[in-house]
RNA sequence: GCGGCGGUAGUUAAGUUGGUUAUAACGCCGGCCUGUCACGCCGGAGGCCGCGGGUUCAAGUCCCGUCCGCCGCGCCA
């Protein structure tokens, strides 16, 4: 029977005790945060997940009480002399007031513990970096010792928030009549969409499972099974390159509902978001959204004004699409634009098809950008594949100066552009033109970049602003330039809108669908759709995609069968749990809200995964490695 | 796959046109210290300059290659 833990039970967490607890005998366990040795007496700040409490080891001024053994107090002081950062210790002592020495910076600053006896549960090597919030240490090192990094109060707070989101979510859906149901991770490989992680089968030589990139098909099958309302907080796996808001294994709050229209899905999710913000952040979104609903924007408008389908609405700064103007003015005297106009005139490009576009963005005179700063911007856009960054400064008479276009552009064209962009004297126009996808990407990123430079939004974090937006009515199909065919923009089971069914055969690009994305501060935090449950329309969609019946059967046969055996109309959505946590907690990267994250190249810096395996292990799963294994990697087995 | 930035003590950084023994702060170790709270004071130890090649009398510094991390493009909801 150990004295501590068995006999002396923990009475409080560090960070709980207040002035009202003075006089109590307490037992605390925790980690040595800092120690201050004054020779005769030693101060130690003891830390656990709830906070920090100051311990005093002082044999010359021992705590008063019936259970005080001076010999133990002396021993404890000896032990305290040797204690170092991150040692794991326990103490018994008396809560006493700090009198005049109150520390107003600490929640427990009114009190301290006069230590009667102590135990060292475990010594600790000097940590590679201090356990403090104001940390400058590289993320690489933090991830190597993530278990230490996670001790920092900031990190403990993030994962407490994440825990709260999970609990609120479960309560909310339970009360709303949803069942929490599970789906397999090891699933059939289905082509299209994200690249899958593969799991070799031992029992079926040469065959592979895929790790589920989402529970999409299974949750639809749940609807066919009659569960009516499903949710799951579930891991998803996608073998794609990293970004600040992407991770190879991530968590979704996955939802599917039967007999619903988009508004039903919106209501369900808005209810959840409102609850999370209220119960986790203490923010009532009703003040900002009195109707209880988030605003909508059509996909088309979002692309035109902001260049992507996830606009950050904390600021405006819209793009102006000048394609029509350029065509109407035959290029307006600008050689680059004349080229584009000529392509339209010759019928090489069509206005109703994706092709080449011209866009402009206004930097207000108040931003006072120097030539050098604009050159830096040019480097920024070039890193995204842009050829350059054409610009024009608007002079008092409306003419363009400091511009490659200024000399040749016609007066009429300049006036028209100025009017379209709504410029004022001193404003700077920035142009992009060419392939639509590239122009959109560059302009969308440029808009956000400029907003950060101008201080309209912070470099990272929400800055106290939460701007939600539903982006709705996107096209069902996307033109695949490489494959020269139409492909499903989302997946092949999204329901086309009734009004666009007529275009399915004659003009697939015009078919809109019941697809929706939830956007928060420029991040897509969720997306979903109403599904296609009508086999007849389904057949037409496959046809438009160039998928014949045999093809469809081979890939999705099980789902097509299910849809013919009593499938209710259904739809759903998935929220990015990690992104939601990231935005809500104001952290800068997805890795900050994942306890054990992987690096951008998918490695685990803590465990060194993935590693090579032994030949025996490979043989067992019928795999032969062709690529030479990296020489400096360890071998498991 | 591509572009950008970075890698120097445990940590964060400095390091000049290539030139003596590679600096500083914090941390660490030892000593002193009874009211500190990022305690203070005195002393000390600590380096594969990411790795490999090359140029040179001489490389942390220049050149080539390579690995790792981050940001972005492509890819990806």
XYZ file of C-alpha atoms (C1' of nucleotides) in Angstrom:
714
model
C 0.000 0.000 0.000
C 1.622 3.219 -1.120
C 1.324 6.239 1.123
C 0.344 8.503 -1.769
C -2.422 7.462 -4.203
C -3.567 4.528 -2.062
C -3.811 6.235 1.357
C -3.627 9.889 0.468
C -6.269 10.368 -2.215
C -6.145 13.428 -4.474
C -8.526 16.013 -3.000
C -8.299 18.801 -5.602
C -6.889 19.684 -8.993
C -4.215 22.342 -9.272
C -6.089 25.471 -10.174
C -9.189 24.829 -8.107
C -8.262 26.250 -4.714
C -9.297 29.770 -3.718
C -9.188 32.058 -0.717
C -12.292 30.357 0.665
C -10.348 27.101 0.970
C -7.809 28.490 3.456
C -7.211 26.094 6.319
C -8.122 22.921 4.410
C -5.766 19.985 4.301
C -5.350 18.955 0.663
C -3.556 16.397 -1.477
C -2.411 17.499 -4.950
C -0.700 15.587 -7.741
C 0.913 17.117 -10.788
C 3.968 18.234 -12.739
C 6.618 20.693 -11.542
C 5.967 23.786 -13.637
C 8.607 26.135 -12.207
C 10.705 26.071 -9.059
C 12.221 28.956 -7.155
C 14.818 27.928 -4.606
C 15.454 30.545 -1.896
C 17.737 28.337 0.139
C 15.747 28.262 3.315
C 12.484 27.799 1.506
C 11.501 26.519 -1.908
C 8.537 27.600 -4.036
C 7.177 25.170 -6.601
C 4.342 25.796 -9.013
C 2.515 22.513 -9.438
C 0.627 22.037 -12.706
C -2.108 19.736 -13.930
C -4.705 20.119 -16.669
C -6.813 22.509 -14.569
C -4.088 24.992 -13.683
C -1.224 25.826 -11.358
C -0.907 26.084 -7.574
C 2.052 27.444 -5.611
C 3.592 25.055 -3.106
C 5.836 26.278 -0.277
C 8.400 23.973 1.318
C 9.564 25.775 4.457
C 10.675 23.848 7.559
C 11.306 27.091 9.489
C 7.759 28.238 8.974
C 5.800 24.971 8.870
C 2.082 24.776 8.223
C -0.080 24.716 11.327
C -2.376 21.781 12.025
C -2.852 18.617 14.002
C -1.372 16.349 11.287
C 1.903 18.220 10.928
C 5.027 16.143 11.521
C 8.059 18.448 11.500
C 10.310 15.592 10.423
C 8.181 15.066 7.299
C 8.208 18.792 6.572
C 12.017 18.761 6.714
C 12.189 15.743 4.398
C 9.799 17.379 1.963
C 12.017 20.461 1.852
C 15.026 18.262 1.087
C 13.116 16.637 -1.755
C 11.975 20.000 -3.088
C 15.623 21.083 -3.293
C 16.216 18.425 -5.936
C 12.931 18.677 -7.811
C 13.197 19.873 -11.417
C 10.876 20.859 -14.229
C 8.327 18.220 -15.319
C 8.992 15.885 -12.420
C 5.765 14.222 -11.391
C 5.117 14.746 -7.697
C 2.426 14.597 -5.049
C 2.027 16.571 -1.831
C -0.091 16.822 1.285
C -0.375 20.255 2.810
C -2.472 23.023 4.257
C -4.068 25.777 2.156
C -3.036 29.151 3.489
C -3.477 32.744 2.491
C -0.605 34.521 0.785
C -1.385 37.618 2.811
C 0.334 40.610 1.225
C 1.976 38.457 -1.457
C -1.125 37.742 -3.510
C -0.352 37.117 -7.197
C -3.199 38.693 -9.206
C -1.967 37.054 -12.411
C -2.919 33.569 -11.211
C -6.458 32.290 -10.601
C -5.064 30.557 -7.515
C -2.953 33.590 -6.620
C -4.663 34.250 -3.303
C -3.468 31.010 -1.746
C -0.527 28.673 -1.500
C 0.010 25.223 -0.009
C 2.213 24.828 3.038
C 3.598 21.388 2.249
C 3.651 18.782 5.038
C 4.846 15.764 3.078
C 5.785 15.013 -0.509
C 6.502 12.184 -2.902
C 8.341 12.055 -6.209
C 6.374 9.708 -8.449
C 8.788 10.118 -11.305
C 11.785 12.203 -12.239
C 11.905 13.661 -15.741
C 14.661 14.480 -18.168
C 14.983 18.158 -18.972
C 12.267 18.858 -21.573
C 13.454 19.895 -25.061
C 11.334 23.023 -24.770
C 9.547 24.727 -21.882
C 5.921 23.891 -21.130
C 4.654 27.413 -21.695
C 2.112 29.128 -23.878
C 4.440 31.771 -25.303
C 6.543 29.219 -27.118
C 8.851 30.006 -30.047
C 9.910 26.427 -30.684
C 9.571 25.048 -34.223
C 6.549 22.892 -34.884
C 8.873 20.121 -36.024
C 10.328 19.800 -32.536
C 6.949 20.182 -30.877
C 5.572 17.297 -32.927
C 8.548 15.109 -32.076
C 7.699 15.520 -28.408
C 3.991 16.050 -28.855
C 3.172 14.555 -25.440
C 5.106 17.426 -23.864
C 3.676 20.004 -26.250
C 0.195 18.881 -25.276
C 0.922 19.723 -21.618
C 0.890 23.420 -22.475
C -2.224 25.161 -21.145
C -3.105 26.405 -24.626
C -3.144 22.881 -26.019
C -5.036 21.508 -23.043
C -7.633 24.187 -23.676
C -7.974 23.343 -27.377
C -8.667 19.703 -26.652
C -11.085 20.578 -23.900
C -12.935 22.648 -26.524
C -12.802 19.749 -28.953
C -14.220 17.461 -26.286
C -17.020 19.952 -25.628
C -17.890 20.134 -29.341
C -18.139 16.351 -29.435
C -20.425 16.240 -26.418
C -22.660 19.085 -27.607
C -22.930 17.447 -31.012
C -23.956 14.087 -29.560
C -26.512 15.684 -27.258
C -27.935 17.818 -30.010
C -28.444 14.997 -32.492
C -29.741 12.639 -29.845
C -32.367 15.181 -28.845
C -33.219 15.808 -32.501
C -33.984 12.139 -33.078
C -30.829 11.073 -34.893
C -29.201 7.677 -34.367
C -25.428 7.524 -33.987
C -24.526 4.626 -36.267
C -21.150 3.327 -37.349
C -19.797 2.524 -40.802
C -16.748 0.519 -41.889
C -13.336 2.069 -42.424
C -12.163 -0.784 -44.646
C -14.331 -0.475 -47.728
C -14.501 -1.264 -51.398
C -12.337 0.926 -53.563
C -14.447 3.262 -55.675
C -12.856 5.291 -58.447
C -13.028 9.032 -58.652
C -12.660 11.623 -55.961
C -9.782 11.567 -53.551
C -6.920 9.101 -53.776
C -7.458 6.223 -51.357
C -5.141 4.603 -48.860
C -5.028 0.906 -49.664
C -5.019 -2.018 -47.241
C -3.791 -5.331 -48.671
C -5.889 -8.384 -47.934
C -4.099 -11.408 -46.492
C -7.000 -13.772 -47.100
C -7.730 -12.543 -50.607
C -4.337 -12.460 -52.303
C -3.901 -9.520 -54.618
C -7.011 -7.736 -53.395
C -7.209 -4.538 -51.434
C -9.538 -2.658 -49.197
C -9.610 1.114 -49.380
C -9.731 3.223 -46.231
C -13.028 5.111 -46.431
C -12.632 8.677 -47.706
C -16.076 9.270 -46.181
C -19.054 7.148 -45.091
C -20.998 8.518 -48.065
C -22.373 5.337 -49.606
C -23.056 3.594 -46.315
C -24.990 6.499 -44.889
C -27.214 6.494 -47.955
C -27.738 2.776 -47.419
C -28.771 3.555 -43.832
C -31.565 5.650 -45.307
C -32.624 2.755 -47.519
C -32.569 0.647 -44.339
C -35.098 3.003 -42.829
C -33.058 4.629 -40.055
C -34.401 7.981 -41.230
C -31.901 10.160 -39.380
C -28.245 9.269 -38.926
C -25.177 10.999 -37.610
C -21.647 9.950 -36.805
C -18.463 11.636 -35.643
C -16.158 9.708 -37.892
C -12.604 9.514 -39.192
C -12.070 9.804 -42.941
C -8.925 9.026 -44.926
C -7.661 10.765 -48.039
C -4.236 10.258 -49.535
C -3.749 13.806 -50.771
C -1.024 16.376 -50.249
C -1.272 18.502 -47.133
C -2.394 22.090 -46.645
C -2.881 24.217 -43.606
C -6.535 23.060 -43.486
C -6.065 19.489 -44.719
C -4.869 16.307 -43.053
C -4.698 12.734 -44.390
C -6.915 11.455 -41.586
C -9.550 13.863 -40.426
C -12.879 13.840 -38.641
C -16.314 14.592 -39.996
C -19.604 15.197 -38.295
C -21.514 13.119 -40.808
C -25.285 13.461 -41.226
C -27.972 11.926 -43.437
C -31.757 12.445 -43.350
C -34.738 10.941 -45.154
C -37.743 12.794 -46.621
C -36.000 16.164 -46.580
C -35.318 19.136 -48.805
C -32.227 21.352 -48.538
C -33.938 23.674 -46.053
C -34.432 20.763 -43.651
C -30.714 20.015 -43.783
C -29.858 23.707 -43.314
C -32.125 23.934 -40.280
C -30.590 20.874 -38.683
C -27.047 22.138 -39.143
C -27.789 25.731 -38.169
C -29.310 24.382 -34.983
C -26.125 22.477 -34.258
C -23.832 25.414 -35.021
C -25.885 27.775 -32.861
C -25.740 25.258 -29.995
C -21.976 24.749 -30.320
C -21.298 28.479 -30.389
C -23.541 29.059 -27.380
C -22.399 26.143 -25.237
C -18.710 26.099 -26.131
C -17.913 29.751 -26.830
C -20.746 31.402 -24.924
C -21.640 33.337 -28.080
C -25.276 33.741 -29.084
C -25.331 33.716 -32.887
C -28.950 34.920 -32.748
C -27.619 38.409 -32.236
C -25.941 38.278 -35.636
C -28.443 35.940 -37.299
C -31.829 36.764 -35.669
C -33.724 34.520 -38.088
C -31.680 31.579 -36.919
C -30.470 31.083 -40.488
C -27.258 31.829 -42.341
C -27.304 33.821 -45.593
C -27.201 32.063 -48.963
C -25.171 32.835 -52.035
C -25.388 31.167 -55.394
C -22.276 29.312 -56.496
C -22.203 31.376 -59.673
C -22.156 34.675 -57.793
C -19.471 33.424 -55.439
C -17.197 32.461 -58.323
C -17.802 35.722 -60.146
C -17.236 38.000 -57.149
C -14.700 36.083 -55.127
C -13.129 33.501 -57.421
C -13.987 30.420 -55.381
C -16.871 28.702 -53.633
C -15.714 29.526 -50.119
C -15.516 33.308 -49.888
C -14.382 34.968 -46.694
C -17.261 37.336 -45.949
C -15.542 39.190 -43.115
C -14.623 41.765 -45.792
C -15.930 42.566 -49.260
C -13.333 43.549 -51.873
C -15.084 41.764 -54.750
C -13.557 40.959 -58.118
C -14.938 42.520 -61.256
C -15.330 40.164 -64.192
C -14.303 42.125 -67.269
C -14.688 39.355 -69.831
C -17.868 40.812 -71.356
C -16.357 44.284 -71.471
C -13.229 43.019 -73.165
C -15.309 41.225 -75.793
C -17.568 44.222 -76.352
C -14.539 46.518 -76.818
C -12.654 44.023 -79.018
C -9.888 44.016 -76.444
C -10.025 47.756 -75.831
C -6.647 48.344 -77.451
C -4.811 46.079 -75.010
C -2.927 43.415 -77.002
C -3.478 40.622 -74.458
C -7.173 41.386 -74.316
C -7.421 41.700 -78.099
C -6.122 38.152 -78.358
C -8.827 36.889 -76.024
C -11.551 38.889 -77.766
C -10.407 37.489 -81.097
C -10.783 33.928 -79.798
C -14.353 34.658 -78.795
C -15.045 36.347 -82.125
C -13.673 33.356 -83.998
C -15.857 31.021 -81.958
C -12.851 29.299 -80.386
C -14.217 30.328 -77.005
C -17.886 30.433 -76.032
C -19.277 32.679 -73.351
C -21.385 29.892 -71.886
C -18.460 27.507 -71.538
C -15.470 27.686 -69.273
C -12.545 29.100 -71.175
C -10.617 32.287 -70.703
C -11.685 35.227 -68.589
C -10.475 38.651 -67.519
C -10.818 39.871 -63.952
C -9.804 42.910 -61.970
C -9.422 43.708 -58.304
C -9.342 47.200 -56.817
C -6.781 48.156 -54.203
C -8.058 51.387 -52.664
C -5.798 54.436 -52.692
C -5.893 54.357 -48.909
C -3.887 51.135 -48.936
C -0.936 53.117 -50.319
C 0.900 50.301 -51.985
C 4.405 51.096 -53.139
C 5.844 49.895 -56.409
C 8.027 47.426 -54.474
C 5.004 46.061 -52.622
C 3.126 45.491 -55.857
C 6.201 43.736 -57.258
C 6.096 41.469 -54.218
C 2.467 40.759 -54.996
C 3.542 39.783 -58.476
C 5.900 37.224 -56.977
C 3.031 35.938 -54.884
C 0.748 35.379 -57.877
C 3.584 33.916 -59.952
C 4.131 31.284 -57.282
C 0.591 30.139 -58.062
C 1.313 29.842 -61.752
C 0.285 33.317 -62.943
C 2.419 34.798 -65.698
C 2.426 38.226 -64.124
C 0.381 40.871 -62.393
C -0.772 43.637 -64.728
C -1.719 46.822 -62.926
C -2.985 50.330 -63.512
C -3.113 53.317 -61.214
C -6.135 55.553 -61.709
C -5.128 59.199 -62.295
C -7.312 62.168 -61.484
C -8.643 62.344 -65.055
C -9.394 58.616 -64.955
C -6.495 57.617 -67.178
C -4.186 54.751 -66.267
C -0.611 55.354 -65.169
C 2.171 53.011 -64.104
C 0.551 50.424 -66.328
C 1.523 48.242 -69.269
C -1.989 48.951 -70.628
C -2.049 52.706 -70.122
C -0.599 53.728 -73.484
C -2.584 51.542 -75.848
C -5.930 51.076 -74.095
C -8.740 53.094 -75.664
C -10.324 55.913 -73.693
C -13.703 54.234 -73.953
C -12.361 50.944 -72.624
C -10.596 52.604 -69.698
C -13.724 54.549 -68.826
C -15.830 51.397 -69.025
C -13.463 49.423 -66.801
C -13.221 52.265 -64.299
C -16.998 52.426 -64.122
C -17.398 48.663 -63.818
C -14.868 48.526 -60.993
C -16.136 51.676 -59.317
C -12.651 53.143 -58.908
C -11.649 56.457 -57.403
C -8.564 58.587 -57.992
C -5.433 56.900 -56.700
C -6.944 53.420 -56.661
C -4.875 50.592 -58.065
C -6.361 48.059 -60.474
C -4.846 44.570 -60.538
C -5.632 42.318 -63.510
C -5.555 38.626 -64.252
C -6.548 37.070 -67.572
C -6.348 33.733 -69.317
C -7.466 30.246 -68.321
C -10.463 30.569 -66.075
C -9.390 28.113 -63.369
C -6.008 29.763 -62.918
C -7.411 33.305 -62.964
C -9.986 32.350 -60.341
C -7.441 30.669 -58.051
C -4.982 33.537 -58.314
C -7.614 36.236 -57.813
C -9.273 34.429 -54.911
C -5.952 34.070 -53.086
C -4.918 37.605 -53.980
C -8.122 38.976 -52.465
C -7.495 37.250 -49.132
C -3.803 38.107 -49.198
C -4.559 41.802 -49.714
C -7.181 41.790 -46.987
C -4.611 40.466 -44.526
C -2.031 43.019 -45.645
C -4.550 45.805 -45.169
C -5.544 44.519 -41.772
C -9.147 43.833 -42.790
C -8.726 40.362 -41.298
C -5.954 38.982 -39.082
C -3.182 36.799 -40.501
C -4.806 33.873 -38.767
C -7.720 33.333 -36.429
C -11.255 34.680 -36.499
C -10.497 38.096 -35.058
C -13.782 37.958 -33.174
C -15.789 37.733 -36.398
C -17.739 34.698 -37.560
C -19.258 35.031 -41.031
C -21.267 32.019 -42.110
C -22.547 31.469 -45.612
C -24.390 28.751 -47.494
C -23.090 28.471 -51.046
C -25.855 26.864 -53.083
C -26.946 25.863 -56.597
C -23.648 24.777 -58.112
C -23.482 22.964 -61.448
C -23.811 19.195 -61.386
C -21.024 18.663 -63.902
C -17.565 20.028 -64.435
C -15.692 20.079 -67.735
C -12.563 17.954 -67.556
C -10.081 19.632 -69.854
C -7.668 16.707 -69.885
C -10.230 13.973 -70.437
C -12.381 16.165 -72.721
C -15.582 15.070 -71.008
C -18.044 16.051 -68.328
C -17.325 14.732 -64.840
C -19.388 14.850 -61.667
C -18.491 17.987 -59.740
C -19.311 16.304 -56.440
C -20.324 12.709 -56.902
C -22.560 10.894 -59.328
C -25.440 10.642 -56.856
C -26.251 14.306 -56.425
C -29.783 15.214 -57.437
C -30.164 17.658 -60.348
C -32.634 20.469 -59.809
C -36.010 19.908 -61.506
C -35.643 23.133 -63.466
C -32.449 21.979 -65.153
C -33.390 18.424 -66.038
C -34.029 19.486 -69.631
C -30.325 20.401 -70.021
C -29.080 16.959 -68.970
C -28.724 15.883 -72.569
C -28.407 19.110 -74.555
C -26.204 21.287 -72.334
C -24.825 19.470 -69.272
C -22.879 22.525 -68.122
C -26.167 24.277 -67.337
C -27.500 21.601 -64.997
C -27.675 22.902 -61.452
C -28.004 20.551 -58.500
C -29.102 20.374 -54.878
C -25.635 20.700 -53.509
C -24.631 23.070 -50.721
C -21.490 24.086 -48.875
C -21.302 25.752 -45.494
C -18.549 28.360 -45.411
C -17.081 30.075 -42.360
C -14.491 32.858 -42.676
C -13.227 31.584 -46.007
C -13.044 27.918 -45.053
C -15.418 25.278 -46.277
C -16.552 23.702 -43.032
C -19.209 21.463 -44.536
C -20.769 20.217 -47.686
C -23.578 17.949 -48.763
C -26.405 17.394 -51.131
C -29.815 15.965 -51.729
C -29.177 12.569 -53.271
C -30.446 11.104 -56.453
C -32.926 8.358 -55.575
C -34.777 8.146 -58.904
C -33.246 5.364 -61.089
C -34.521 7.001 -64.268
C -32.777 10.320 -63.692
C -29.796 8.395 -62.392
C -29.500 6.629 -65.754
C -29.561 9.973 -67.573
C -26.833 11.369 -65.319
C -24.630 8.349 -65.953
C -25.217 8.762 -69.660
C -24.164 12.411 -69.531
C -21.010 11.316 -67.720
C -20.315 8.737 -70.408
C -20.692 5.891 -67.929
C -22.484 2.934 -69.502
C -24.628 0.525 -67.564
C -21.975 -2.171 -67.176
C -19.539 0.430 -65.919
C -22.020 1.769 -63.412
C -22.886 -1.745 -62.248
C -19.240 -2.634 -61.696
C -18.539 0.492 -59.688
C -21.737 1.195 -57.795
C -23.891 -1.884 -58.408
C -24.644 -2.403 -54.732
C -25.921 1.158 -54.359
C -27.956 1.093 -57.589
C -29.579 -2.148 -56.417
C -30.370 -0.605 -53.073
C -31.882 2.485 -54.673
C -34.291 0.209 -56.571
C -35.453 -1.584 -53.424
C -37.315 1.118 -51.588
C -35.050 4.158 -51.243
C -36.655 7.186 -49.621
C -35.806 10.659 -50.886
C -32.818 11.603 -48.772
C -29.948 13.997 -48.366
C -27.314 15.036 -45.919
C -24.140 16.857 -45.143
C -20.780 16.437 -43.468
C -19.088 19.060 -41.326
C -15.318 19.186 -41.091
C -14.931 18.654 -37.378
C -11.246 19.621 -37.345
C -11.757 22.794 -39.361
C -14.673 23.736 -37.181
C -12.534 23.328 -34.069
C -9.691 25.239 -35.691
C -11.868 28.212 -36.605
C -13.730 28.218 -33.345
C -10.580 28.078 -31.230
C -8.787 30.622 -33.416
C -5.758 28.427 -34.078
C -3.664 28.684 -37.227
C -3.542 25.159 -38.531
C -5.455 21.922 -38.540
C -2.518 20.277 -36.785
C -3.201 22.449 -33.748
C -6.544 20.723 -33.173
C -5.389 17.169 -33.904
C -3.620 15.649 -30.900
C -1.270 13.445 -32.902
C -0.994 15.029 -36.340
C 1.085 14.001 -39.326
C 3.519 16.176 -41.240
C 2.757 17.655 -44.635
C 4.274 14.553 -46.234
C 2.142 12.256 -44.117
C 4.789 11.138 -41.659
C 4.362 10.919 -37.917
C 7.330 12.789 -36.452
C 6.744 11.164 -33.068
C 6.709 7.499 -34.108
C 8.412 7.839 -37.503
C 5.495 6.117 -39.251
C 5.252 5.007 -41.974
C 8.185 2.584 -41.890
C 9.267 -0.318 -44.025
C 8.221 -3.802 -42.881
C 9.957 -7.166 -43.016
C 9.806 -9.412 -46.058
C 7.853 -11.923 -43.979
C 5.168 -9.350 -43.311
C 5.071 -8.419 -46.983
C 4.855 -12.023 -48.100
C 1.950 -12.609 -45.768
C -0.090 -9.928 -47.518
C 1.182 -10.896 -50.960
C 3.052 -7.679 -51.621
C 6.375 -7.154 -53.323
C 7.920 -3.716 -52.995
C 9.328 -2.358 -56.235
C 10.654 1.016 -55.152
C 13.884 0.830 -53.167
C 13.119 1.517 -49.515
C 14.560 4.735 -48.102
C 17.946 3.890 -46.617
C 17.649 5.904 -43.420
C 14.285 4.535 -42.358
C 13.891 1.999 -39.598
C 12.448 -1.451 -40.048
C 9.683 -2.753 -37.882
C 9.035 -6.376 -37.175
C 5.200 16.584 -59.539
C 6.281 22.265 -59.177
C 7.476 27.121 -56.677
C 8.863 29.792 -52.147
C 10.918 29.957 -47.101
C 13.709 27.502 -43.374
C 17.506 23.741 -40.935
C 24.011 26.729 -36.466
C 24.363 24.372 -28.435
C 18.491 21.362 -25.318
C 15.458 25.909 -27.389
C 15.295 30.614 -30.122
C 18.395 33.275 -32.945
C 23.305 36.221 -34.725
C 27.350 34.942 -37.701
C 30.388 40.775 -42.458
C 33.570 40.557 -49.176
C 35.372 32.786 -47.383
C 40.154 34.078 -42.701
C 42.375 33.168 -35.475
C 39.352 29.514 -30.332
C 31.602 29.738 -34.049
C 28.506 34.207 -30.533
C 24.104 35.718 -27.437
C 19.675 34.919 -24.693
C 16.857 31.328 -22.331
C 17.462 26.397 -20.573
C 20.994 22.864 -18.108
C 24.896 21.732 -14.059
C 27.400 23.584 -9.355
C 27.415 27.289 -5.387
C 24.889 31.295 -2.514
C 20.163 33.128 -1.113
C 13.406 33.152 3.404
C 8.468 35.835 0.025
C 9.464 34.461 -4.863
C 5.972 33.751 -8.779
C 9.535 33.893 -16.236
C 12.923 35.000 -8.441
C 17.926 37.034 -7.944
C 23.502 36.801 -7.658
C 28.333 34.108 -8.799
C 30.686 30.252 -11.573
C 30.652 26.209 -15.256
C 29.584 22.698 -19.029
C 27.455 22.231 -23.642
C 28.494 22.207 -31.306
C 28.211 16.176 -36.905
C 26.871 24.517 -38.309
C 20.751 18.738 -41.477
C 23.599 15.013 -44.606
C 27.043 13.853 -48.933
C 30.297 15.590 -52.535
C 33.065 19.686 -54.830
C 35.926 24.569 -55.348
C 39.892 26.720 -52.179
C 45.954 27.425 -48.667
C 41.279 27.962 -45.869
C 33.936 26.678 -46.106
C 28.697 27.699 -41.123
C 29.687 31.185 -45.378
C 30.659 29.696 -52.462
C 28.914 25.500 -56.078
C 26.272 20.660 -56.989
C 23.307 16.880 -55.026
C 20.235 15.046 -51.211
C 17.077 14.650 -46.673
C 13.682 16.934 -43.259
C 9.939 20.799 -41.836
C 6.544 24.781 -43.137
C 3.492 27.856 -46.838
C 1.327 27.744 -51.603
C 0.178 25.594 -56.877
C -1.272 20.995 -58.971
C -4.108 17.245 -56.512
C -8.129 17.248 -52.940
C -14.611 18.876 -50.797
